[in-house]
CSV table of C-alpha atoms in Angstrom, one decimal:
chain,number,residue,atom,x,y,z
N,132,MET,CA,-76.6,5.6,-24.4
N,133,ALA,CA,-73.7,4.2,-26.4
N,134,ALA,CA,-70.5,3.3,-24.6
N,135,ALA,CA,-67.5,5.5,-25.2
N,136,ARG,CA,-65.0,4.1,-27.6
N,137,ARG,CA,-61.6,3.4,-26.2
N,138,PRO,CA,-58.8,5.2,-28.0
N,139,ARG,CA,-56.6,2.9,-30.1
N,140,ARG,CA,-53.0,2.7,-29.1
N,141,THR,CA,-50.5,3.9,-31.6
N,142,ALA,CA,-47.6,1.9,-32.9
N,143,ALA,CA,-45.1,4.1,-31.1
N,144,ARG,CA,-46.9,3.7,-27.8
N,145,LYS,CA,-46.9,-0.1,-28.2
N,146,ARG,CA,-43.2,-0.1,-28.9
N,147,ARG,CA,-42.5,2.0,-25.8
N,148,GLU,CA,-44.5,-0.3,-23.6
N,149,GLN,CA,-42.7,-3.3,-25.0
N,150,ARG,CA,-39.3,-1.8,-24.3
N,151,VAL,CA,-40.5,-0.9,-20.7
N,152,LYS,CA,-41.6,-4.5,-20.2
N,153,ALA,CA,-38.4,-5.8,-21.7
N,154,ALA,CA,-36.3,-3.7,-19.3
N,155,ALA,CA,-38.4,-4.6,-16.4
N,156,THR,CA,-38.0,-8.3,-17.2
N,157,ALA,CA,-34.2,-8.0,-17.7
N,158,GLY,CA,-33.9,-6.1,-14.3
N,159,ALA,CA,-35.9,-8.7,-12.6
N,160,VAL,CA,-33.7,-11.5,-14.0
N,161,ALA,CA,-30.6,-9.6,-13.0
N,162,LEU,CA,-32.0,-9.1,-9.5
N,163,PHE,CA,-32.8,-12.7,-9.2
N,164,VAL,CA,-29.4,-13.8,-10.4
N,165,LEU,CA,-27.7,-11.4,-8.0
N,166,VAL,CA,-29.8,-12.6,-5.1
N,167,ALA,CA,-29.4,-16.2,-6.0
N,168,TYR,CA,-25.7,-16.1,-6.5
N,169,TRP,CA,-24.8,-13.3,-4.2
N,170,TRP,CA,-22.7,-15.7,-2.0
N,171,VAL,CA,-20.6,-16.5,-5.1
N,172,ILE,CA,-20.1,-13.1,-6.7
N,173,TRP,CA,-19.9,-10.7,-3.7
N,174,PRO,CA,-16.2,-11.3,-3.1
N,175,TYR,CA,-15.4,-10.5,-6.7
N,176,LEU,CA,-17.5,-7.3,-6.4
N,177,LEU,CA,-15.9,-6.3,-3.1
N,178,ALA,CA,-12.4,-6.9,-4.6
N,179,ALA,CA,-13.1,-4.9,-7.6
N,180,LEU,CA,-14.4,-2.0,-5.5
N,181,VAL,CA,-11.4,-2.1,-3.2
N,182,LEU,CA,-8.8,-2.4,-6.0
N,183,GLY,CA,-10.5,0.5,-7.8
N,184,GLY,CA,-10.7,2.8,-4.8
N,185,ALA,CA,-7.0,1.8,-4.0
N,186,GLY,CA,-6.0,2.6,-7.6
N,187,ALA,CA,-7.8,5.9,-7.6
N,188,GLY,CA,-6.5,6.9,-4.3
N,189,GLY,CA,-2.9,5.9,-5.2
N,190,TRP,CA,-3.1,7.9,-8.3
N,191,TRP,CA,-4.4,11.0,-6.5
N,192,LEU,CA,-1.6,10.7,-3.9
N,193,TRP,CA,1.1,10.3,-6.6
N,194,ARG,CA,-0.2,13.3,-8.6
N,195,THR,CA,-0.5,15.4,-5.4
N,196,ASP,CA,3.0,14.5,-4.2
N,197,ARG,CA,4.4,15.3,-7.6
N,198,LEU,CA,2.8,18.7,-7.7
N,199,LEU,CA,3.9,19.5,-4.2
N,200,ARG,CA,7.5,18.3,-4.9
N,201,GLY,CA,7.7,20.3,-8.1
N,202,GLY,CA,6.4,23.4,-6.3
N,203,ASP,CA,8.8,22.9,-3.5
N,204,ARG,CA,11.8,22.5,-5.7
N,205,ARG,CA,10.9,25.7,-7.7
N,206,TRP,CA,10.5,27.6,-4.4
N,207,ARG,CA,13.7,26.3,-2.9
N,208,ARG,CA,15.7,27.3,-6.1
N,209,GLU,CA,14.1,30.8,-6.2
N,210,GLU,CA,14.8,31.3,-2.6
N,211,ALA,CA,18.4,30.1,-2.9
N,212,VAL,CA,19.0,32.3,-6.0
N,213,ARG,CA,17.4,35.3,-4.1
N,214,ALA,CA,19.4,34.6,-1.0
N,215,GLY,CA,22.7,34.1,-2.9
N,216,HIS,CA,22.5,37.5,-4.7
N,217,ARG,CA,25.4,39.6,-4.1
N,218,THR,CA,26.8,42.4,-6.0
N,219,LEU,CA,30.4,41.9,-7.4
N,220,ALA,CA,31.5,44.7,-5.1
N,221,GLU,CA,30.4,42.7,-2.2
N,222,VAL,CA,32.3,39.7,-3.5
N,223,ASP,CA,35.4,41.8,-4.1
N,224,ALA,CA,35.3,42.8,-0.3
N,225,MET,CA,35.4,39.1,0.8
N,226,THR,CA,38.4,37.4,2.3
N,227,GLY,CA,39.8,34.5,0.3
N,228,THR,CA,38.1,32.0,2.7
N,229,GLU,CA,34.8,33.8,2.4
N,230,PHE,CA,35.0,33.7,-1.4
N,231,GLU,CA,35.7,29.9,-1.3
N,232,ASP,CA,32.5,29.4,1.0
N,233,PHE,CA,30.7,31.7,-1.4
N,234,VAL,CA,31.6,29.3,-4.4
N,235,VAL,CA,30.6,26.3,-2.3
N,236,GLY,CA,27.2,27.8,-1.7
N,237,LEU,CA,26.6,28.5,-5.4
N,238,CYS,CA,27.7,24.8,-6.1
N,239,ARG,CA,25.2,23.5,-3.6
N,240,ARG,CA,22.5,25.7,-5.0
N,241,ASP,CA,22.9,24.1,-8.4
N,242,GLY,CA,22.5,20.6,-7.1
N,243,CYS,CA,26.1,19.7,-6.7
N,244,THR,CA,26.8,17.0,-4.1
N,245,GLU,CA,29.7,16.2,-1.7
N,246,VAL,CA,30.8,19.8,-2.0
N,247,ARG,CA,33.5,20.8,0.6
N,248,ARG,CA,36.2,23.4,0.9
N,249,VAL,CA,39.7,22.1,1.1
N,250,GLY,CA,41.7,25.2,0.6
N,251,GLY,CA,44.9,25.9,2.6
N,252,SER,CA,48.5,25.8,2.5
N,253,HIS,CA,48.5,22.1,1.4
N,254,ASP,CA,45.5,22.2,-0.9
N,255,ASN,CA,47.4,20.6,-3.8
N,256,GLY,CA,46.3,23.4,-6.1
N,257,THR,CA,42.5,23.2,-5.4
N,258,ASP,CA,40.1,24.9,-3.1
N,259,VAL,CA,36.8,23.0,-3.5
N,260,LEU,CA,35.9,19.4,-4.2
N,261,GLY,CA,32.6,17.9,-5.1
N,262,ARG,CA,30.4,16.3,-7.7
N,263,LEU,CA,28.3,17.9,-10.4
N,264,PRO,CA,24.6,17.1,-10.5
N,265,ASP,CA,25.3,14.4,-13.1
N,266,GLY,CA,27.8,12.6,-10.7
N,267,ARG,CA,31.0,13.8,-12.3
N,268,SER,CA,33.8,14.6,-9.8
N,269,MET,CA,35.1,18.1,-9.9
N,270,VAL,CA,37.9,20.2,-8.5
N,271,ILE,CA,37.6,24.0,-8.2
N,272,GLN,CA,40.4,26.6,-7.8
N,273,CYS,CA,39.1,30.0,-6.4
N,274,LYS,CA,41.0,33.4,-6.9
N,275,ARG,CA,39.7,36.5,-5.4
N,276,TYR,CA,41.9,39.1,-7.2
N,277,THR,CA,41.1,42.7,-8.0
N,278,PRO,CA,39.9,43.3,-11.6
N,279,ARG,CA,43.2,44.9,-12.4
N,280,ASN,CA,45.1,41.7,-11.8
N,281,LYS,CA,44.7,39.0,-14.4
N,282,ILE,CA,45.1,35.2,-14.0
N,283,PRO,CA,48.3,34.0,-15.6
N,284,SER,CA,48.8,30.7,-17.4
N,285,ARG,CA,50.9,29.2,-14.5
N,286,GLU,CA,47.9,29.2,-12.1
N,287,VAL,CA,45.6,27.4,-14.6
N,288,ARG,CA,48.4,24.9,-15.1
N,289,ASP,CA,48.4,24.3,-11.4
N,290,LEU,CA,44.8,23.4,-11.5
N,291,LEU,CA,45.4,21.0,-14.4
N,292,GLY,CA,47.8,19.3,-12.0
N,293,ALA,CA,45.3,19.2,-9.3
N,294,LYS,CA,42.8,17.6,-11.7
N,295,VAL,CA,45.3,14.8,-12.3
N,296,HIS,CA,46.2,14.5,-8.6
N,297,PHE,CA,42.6,14.2,-7.4
N,298,ARG,CA,41.6,12.1,-10.6
N,299,ALA,CA,38.7,14.4,-11.2
N,300,ASP,CA,36.5,14.5,-14.3
N,301,VAL,CA,36.1,18.3,-14.4
N,302,ALA,CA,38.3,21.2,-13.4
N,303,VAL,CA,36.8,24.7,-12.8
N,304,PHE,CA,38.7,27.9,-12.2
N,305,VAL,CA,36.6,30.7,-10.6
N,306,ALA,CA,38.0,34.2,-10.5
N,307,THR,CA,36.8,37.7,-9.6
N,308,THR,CA,38.9,39.0,-12.4
N,309,TYR,CA,39.8,38.0,-15.9
N,310,PHE,CA,42.4,35.6,-17.5
N,311,THR,CA,45.3,36.6,-19.8
N,312,ALA,CA,44.8,35.5,-23.4
N,313,PRO,CA,47.3,32.6,-23.1
N,314,ALA,CA,45.7,31.5,-19.8
N,315,GLU,CA,42.2,31.4,-21.5
N,316,ARG,CA,43.6,29.4,-24.4
N,317,PHE,CA,45.4,27.0,-22.1
N,318,ALA,CA,42.1,26.4,-20.1
N,319,THR,CA,40.2,25.8,-23.3
N,320,HIS,CA,42.7,23.4,-24.8
N,321,ASN,CA,42.8,21.4,-21.6
N,322,GLU,CA,39.0,21.4,-21.0
N,323,ILE,CA,39.2,23.6,-17.9
N,324,VAL,CA,36.1,25.7,-17.3
N,325,ALA,CA,37.5,29.3,-16.9
N,326,VAL,CA,34.8,31.4,-15.0
N,327,HIS,CA,36.0,34.9,-15.3
N,328,ARG,CA,34.3,38.0,-13.7
N,329,ASP,CA,31.5,38.3,-16.3
N,330,HIS,CA,30.6,34.6,-16.0
N,331,LEU,CA,30.8,34.7,-12.2
N,332,GLY,CA,28.2,37.6,-12.4
N,333,LEU,CA,26.0,35.3,-14.4
N,334,TRP,CA,26.5,32.4,-12.0
N,335,ASN,CA,25.7,34.5,-9.0
N,336,SER,CA,22.5,35.7,-10.8
N,337,GLY,CA,21.1,32.2,-11.2
N,338,ALA,CA,22.8,30.6,-14.2
N,339,SER,CA,23.8,27.1,-13.3
N,340,LEU,CA,27.5,26.0,-13.1
N,341,PRO,CA,26.9,23.3,-15.9
N,342,SER,CA,25.5,26.0,-18.2
N,343,LEU,CA,28.7,28.0,-18.0
N,344,THR,CA,30.6,25.3,-19.9
N,345,ALA,CA,28.6,26.3,-23.0
N,346,VAL,CA,30.3,29.8,-23.0
N,347,ASN,CA,33.8,28.6,-21.9
N,348,GLY,CA,36.5,29.9,-24.0
N,349,ALA,CA,34.2,32.3,-25.9
N,350,GLY,CA,36.3,35.3,-25.0
N,351,GLN,CA,36.1,38.0,-22.3
N,352,GLY,CA,34.2,40.7,-23.9
N,353,THR,CA,34.3,42.9,-27.0
N,354,ARG,CA,36.8,45.7,-27.5
N,355,PRO,CA,34.4,48.4,-26.3
N,356,HIS,CA,33.6,46.2,-23.4
N,357,GLN,CA,37.2,45.8,-22.5
N,358,ARG,CA,37.7,49.6,-22.9
N,359,ARG,CA,34.9,50.3,-20.4
N,360,ARG,CA,36.5,47.7,-18.1
N,361,ARG,CA,39.9,49.4,-18.2
N,362,GLU,CA,38.2,52.8,-17.6
N,363,THR,CA,36.3,51.3,-14.6
N,364,TYR,CA,39.1,49.3,-13.0
N,365,GLY,CA,42.2,51.1,-14.2
């Protein structure tokens, strides 16, 4: 009986076998080098692993801290705005001192620093001192008047004197009512931020104090608005 013929290997199979042998040889050489020179290279490998692990861990901690801090800041601001909400009718019922404390709270909510109430018989024309979030010093005059009584020019001039006295960078006049037209013009001309009743409502609802400077001197409502105001407050 004739012996069975062995199947001939194809060229593709030969190439695969050659690649396997080459890979095995390279692996053996690498293993030999690793074993032979382990005492030389192991400190470098260990250092690379430690540095890589420390870098990855540091990045993860930095990223986690940033996310947590961002979420905490948003939560604190939302809570501060929510806790600070009061209707203007509630503000109207405050005493002068309570209104000054109310303004201090709004300033602190917006990130102002070193904020303190200094109102009194010898306040030199100012009720609140502090610094804006960008570091500029500020003086604030607070007037809790009924909406029927407007702020005259002389009171705005007193605040300008307080700004000079305290060498402040910014002066803010916060009122529960409105300014006379000459008083508003004087404030705008002398770069005093005149926060009238409408702007106070915006501030109380979450607008920041620095953002109110963008609408300073923009008027105190259209004629229909002023007419409704007279009908409401007399």
